[in-house]
Amino acid sequence: MAFVVFRRWRLFTDAAFKTTNVGQTYLVHKSYSTSGETESTSTGGNFCAGYDLKELANHTAALKLEQDVTKSPGPMGPSRLQLSKPLIAAVSGYAVAGGLELALLADLRVVEESAIMGVFCRRFGVPLIDGGTVRLPRLIGLSRALDLILTGRPVGAQEALAFGLANRVVPDEQGLQVALELAEQISSFPQLCLRGDRASAIYSSYDAPSFSKAMQYEFDHGVPVVQSEAVAGAARFSSGAGRGGKFS
């Protein structure tokens, strides 16, 4: 497995946002803390607690941030990336404020039972500028998103699962392992089809100006996959593979 490390920018001096490249899927797992101290553990710890508020408190000059959101980095580093591969977040401990925004970047979130998510920065006047107000309503709906954005309240794993904010809830210390297994499963599927369907879903949710445009995008990008992957897949099914809904 290869590790890709995105150093945090300016306000996040010595931490790293780490992804593991598992076949055709990215996995993100990391710890930050608002005290400025960072744990880089694969299990336990905190996923990310956002801005280093102690450093921000002493930052009197104007922040030097990239103003063009089509360019990276975002304030939290990778928050503006548009990845071609699926991204899975293994969330333990706190994923709050900017850390929640990083978790929202992922396609899927595997959340440990004791994990806490929330817009904790609400208490201190720190805005969401890494996609939180954009991605959260799309993922869980405007009403629930506003509940979290306006109150800043903590959300436990089970409530996050009910909201659709978490995709899996697992026992503590097992988040990374379950996320790795999920990444391996996703990586085993025909990738042109998988990535094409993923891209179409994202386009329809964020970029499509109309229903008909979204449908056209899906059709135009799906039809070429029929010949490149679906015919071979149908042949495998005809020979007995996958019968009865089996995935192995």
Coordinates of C-alpha atoms in Angstrom, one line a residue:
M1 CA 0.0 0.0 0.0
A2 CA 1.2 3.5 -0.8
F3 CA 0.8 6.4 1.5
V4 CA -0.1 9.9 0.2
V5 CA 0.5 12.6 2.7
F6 CA -1.0 16.1 2.4
R7 CA 0.7 18.5 4.8
R8 CA -1.7 20.8 6.6
W9 CA -1.4 24.4 5.6
R10 CA -0.3 27.4 7.7
L11 CA -2.6 27.0 10.6
F12 CA -1.9 23.3 10.7
T13 CA 1.9 23.4 10.9
D14 CA 3.1 19.9 11.7
A15 CA 0.2 17.5 11.0
A16 CA -0.5 15.4 8.1
F17 CA -3.7 14.3 6.3
K18 CA -3.0 10.7 5.4
T19 CA -4.6 8.5 2.8
T20 CA -3.9 4.9 2.0
N21 CA -4.1 3.8 -1.6
V22 CA -5.9 0.4 -1.5
G23 CA -6.1 -0.9 -5.0
Q24 CA -8.5 1.4 -6.8
T25 CA -9.8 3.1 -3.6
Y26 CA -8.4 5.8 -1.2
L27 CA -8.7 5.4 2.5
V28 CA -8.3 8.3 4.9
H29 CA -7.5 8.0 8.5
K30 CA -5.8 10.7 10.6
S31 CA -5.7 12.5 14.0
Y32 CA -5.5 16.2 14.6
S33 CA -6.1 18.1 17.8
T34 CA -6.9 21.7 18.5
S35 CA -4.1 21.9 21.0
G36 CA -1.6 21.7 18.2
E37 CA -0.5 18.2 19.2
T38 CA -1.0 15.4 16.7
E39 CA -1.3 11.6 17.0
S40 CA -0.6 9.6 13.9
T41 CA -2.2 6.4 14.9
S42 CA -4.0 3.9 12.7
T43 CA -6.5 3.0 15.4
G44 CA -8.0 5.1 18.1
G45 CA -7.2 8.8 18.6
N46 CA -9.2 11.6 17.0
F47 CA -9.9 11.7 13.2
C48 CA -9.6 15.5 13.2
A49 CA -10.6 18.3 15.5
G50 CA -10.2 21.1 12.9
Y51 CA -8.4 24.4 13.3
D52 CA -5.6 24.9 15.7
L53 CA -7.5 27.6 17.6
K54 CA -4.6 28.4 19.9
E55 CA -2.5 29.3 16.9
L56 CA -5.4 31.1 15.3
A57 CA -5.9 33.2 18.5
N58 CA -2.4 34.6 18.0
H59 CA -2.7 35.1 14.2
T60 CA -3.4 38.9 14.0
A61 CA -2.4 39.3 10.3
A62 CA -4.8 38.7 7.5
L63 CA -5.0 35.0 6.6
K64 CA -3.2 34.1 3.3
L65 CA -5.5 31.6 1.8
E66 CA -6.1 30.6 -1.8
Q67 CA -9.1 32.6 -2.9
D68 CA -9.9 30.6 -6.0
V69 CA -11.8 27.5 -4.9
T70 CA -11.0 25.7 -8.1
K71 CA -7.4 25.6 -6.9
S72 CA -5.8 23.7 -4.0
P73 CA -5.1 23.8 -1.2
G74 CA -8.2 24.6 0.8
P75 CA -7.8 25.9 4.3
M76 CA -7.8 22.4 5.6
G77 CA -5.6 21.1 2.8
P78 CA -7.3 18.6 0.5
S79 CA -10.9 19.7 1.0
R80 CA -11.2 21.1 -2.6
L81 CA -9.9 17.9 -4.3
Q82 CA -12.1 16.2 -6.8
L83 CA -10.9 12.6 -6.8
S84 CA -11.4 10.1 -9.6
K85 CA -11.2 7.2 -7.1
P86 CA -13.6 6.5 -4.2
L87 CA -12.5 7.8 -0.8
I88 CA -13.4 6.1 2.4
A89 CA -12.9 7.8 5.8
A90 CA -12.2 5.7 8.9
V91 CA -13.5 7.9 11.7
S92 CA -12.5 7.5 15.4
G93 CA -12.7 9.9 18.2
Y94 CA -13.7 13.4 17.2
A95 CA -14.4 14.5 13.7
V96 CA -15.6 18.0 14.3
A97 CA -15.4 21.5 12.8
G98 CA -12.9 21.3 9.9
G99 CA -12.4 17.7 10.7
L100 CA -16.1 17.1 9.9
E101 CA -15.5 18.9 6.6
L102 CA -12.6 16.5 5.8
A103 CA -14.9 13.5 6.6
L104 CA -17.5 14.9 4.3
L105 CA -15.0 14.8 1.5
A106 CA -15.1 11.0 1.6
D107 CA -17.6 8.9 -0.4
L108 CA -18.2 6.6 2.6
R109 CA -17.6 7.1 6.3
V110 CA -16.8 4.1 8.6
V111 CA -17.5 5.4 12.1
E112 CA -16.4 3.9 15.4
E113 CA -19.1 3.6 18.1
S114 CA -17.6 6.2 20.4
A115 CA -16.9 8.7 17.6
I116 CA -18.4 12.2 17.9
M117 CA -19.1 14.5 14.9
G118 CA -20.3 18.1 14.9
V119 CA -19.8 21.7 13.9
F120 CA -18.0 22.5 17.2
C121 CA -16.5 25.7 15.6
R122 CA -20.0 27.3 16.0
R123 CA -19.1 28.2 19.6
F124 CA -16.2 30.3 18.6
G125 CA -17.2 32.1 15.4
V126 CA -15.0 30.0 13.1
P127 CA -16.8 29.5 9.7
L128 CA -17.1 26.4 7.6
I129 CA -14.9 27.2 4.6
D130 CA -13.9 23.7 3.5
G131 CA -17.1 22.6 1.9
G132 CA -19.1 22.0 5.1
T133 CA -22.1 24.1 4.1
V134 CA -22.0 22.6 0.6
R135 CA -21.5 18.9 1.2
L136 CA -23.5 18.4 4.4
P137 CA -26.9 19.5 3.1
R138 CA -26.4 17.3 0.0
L139 CA -25.5 14.3 2.1
I140 CA -28.2 14.5 4.9
G141 CA -30.7 17.0 3.7
L142 CA -31.0 20.7 4.5
S143 CA -33.1 20.4 7.7
R144 CA -30.7 18.0 9.4
A145 CA -27.7 19.9 8.1
L146 CA -29.0 23.2 9.5
D147 CA -29.7 21.4 12.9
L148 CA -26.0 20.7 13.1
I149 CA -24.7 23.9 11.5
L150 CA -26.8 26.2 13.7
T151 CA -26.5 24.4 17.0
G152 CA -23.0 23.0 16.8
R153 CA -24.2 20.1 18.9
P154 CA -22.4 16.8 19.1
V155 CA -23.7 13.9 17.1
G156 CA -22.9 10.3 18.1
A157 CA -22.3 7.4 15.8
Q158 CA -25.8 5.9 15.9
E159 CA -27.5 9.3 15.2
A160 CA -24.9 9.9 12.4
L161 CA -25.9 6.5 10.9
A162 CA -29.6 7.4 11.1
F163 CA -28.8 10.7 9.4
G164 CA -26.8 9.1 6.6
L165 CA -23.7 11.0 7.9
A166 CA -22.1 7.6 8.8
N167 CA -22.3 4.7 6.4
R168 CA -21.1 2.0 8.8
V169 CA -20.9 2.0 12.6
V170 CA -18.3 -0.5 14.0
P171 CA -16.8 -1.2 17.4
D172 CA -14.0 1.0 18.7
E173 CA -10.6 0.2 17.3
Q174 CA -12.1 -1.6 14.3
G175 CA -12.8 1.4 12.0
L176 CA -9.6 1.2 10.0
Q177 CA -9.8 -2.5 9.5
V178 CA -13.4 -2.4 8.4
A179 CA -12.7 0.5 6.1
L180 CA -9.7 -1.4 4.6
E181 CA -12.0 -4.4 3.9
L182 CA -14.6 -2.2 2.3
A183 CA -11.9 -0.6 0.2
E184 CA -10.7 -4.0 -1.0
Q185 CA -14.3 -5.0 -1.9
I186 CA -14.9 -1.9 -3.9
S187 CA -11.5 -2.3 -5.6
S188 CA -12.4 -5.8 -6.8
F189 CA -15.3 -4.6 -8.9
P190 CA -14.9 -3.6 -12.6
Q191 CA -13.5 -0.1 -12.3
L192 CA -14.7 1.7 -15.5
C193 CA -18.2 0.9 -14.6
L194 CA -17.8 1.8 -10.9
R195 CA -16.0 5.0 -11.5
G196 CA -18.4 6.0 -14.2
D197 CA -21.5 5.4 -12.0
R198 CA -19.8 7.3 -9.2
A199 CA -19.0 10.3 -11.4
S200 CA -22.5 10.4 -12.7
A201 CA -24.0 10.4 -9.2
I202 CA -21.7 13.2 -8.2
Y203 CA -22.4 15.2 -11.3
S204 CA -26.2 14.8 -10.8
S205 CA -25.9 16.0 -7.2
Y206 CA -23.6 18.9 -7.6
D207 CA -23.1 20.1 -11.2
A208 CA -26.1 19.1 -13.4
P209 CA -28.3 22.1 -14.3
S210 CA -31.3 19.9 -14.9
F211 CA -32.7 16.4 -14.7
S212 CA -32.4 15.9 -18.4
K213 CA -28.8 17.0 -18.4
A214 CA -28.1 14.5 -15.6
M215 CA -29.8 11.7 -17.5
Q216 CA -27.8 12.6 -20.6
Y217 CA -24.5 12.5 -18.7
E218 CA -25.4 9.1 -17.3
F219 CA -26.3 7.7 -20.7
D220 CA -23.3 9.2 -22.6
H221 CA -20.8 7.9 -20.0
G222 CA -22.5 4.6 -19.4
V223 CA -23.0 3.2 -22.9
P224 CA -19.3 2.9 -23.7
V225 CA -18.9 0.7 -20.6
V226 CA -21.3 -1.8 -21.9
Q227 CA -18.8 -3.0 -24.5
S228 CA -15.7 -2.5 -22.4
E229 CA -16.9 -4.3 -19.2
A230 CA -20.6 -5.3 -19.2
V231 CA -20.3 -7.9 -21.9
A232 CA -17.5 -9.7 -20.2
G233 CA -19.4 -9.4 -16.9
A234 CA -22.5 -10.9 -18.4
A235 CA -20.5 -13.8 -19.7
R236 CA -19.2 -14.4 -16.2
F237 CA -22.7 -14.4 -14.9
S238 CA -23.8 -16.8 -17.6
S239 CA -21.1 -19.2 -16.6
G240 CA -22.4 -19.2 -13.0
A241 CA -20.5 -16.4 -11.2
G242 CA -22.5 -14.3 -8.8
R243 CA -25.7 -16.4 -8.8
G244 CA -28.0 -15.9 -5.8
G245 CA -26.6 -12.5 -5.1
K246 CA -23.2 -13.8 -4.1
F247 CA -20.3 -11.3 -4.1
S248 CA -17.5 -13.8 -3.8

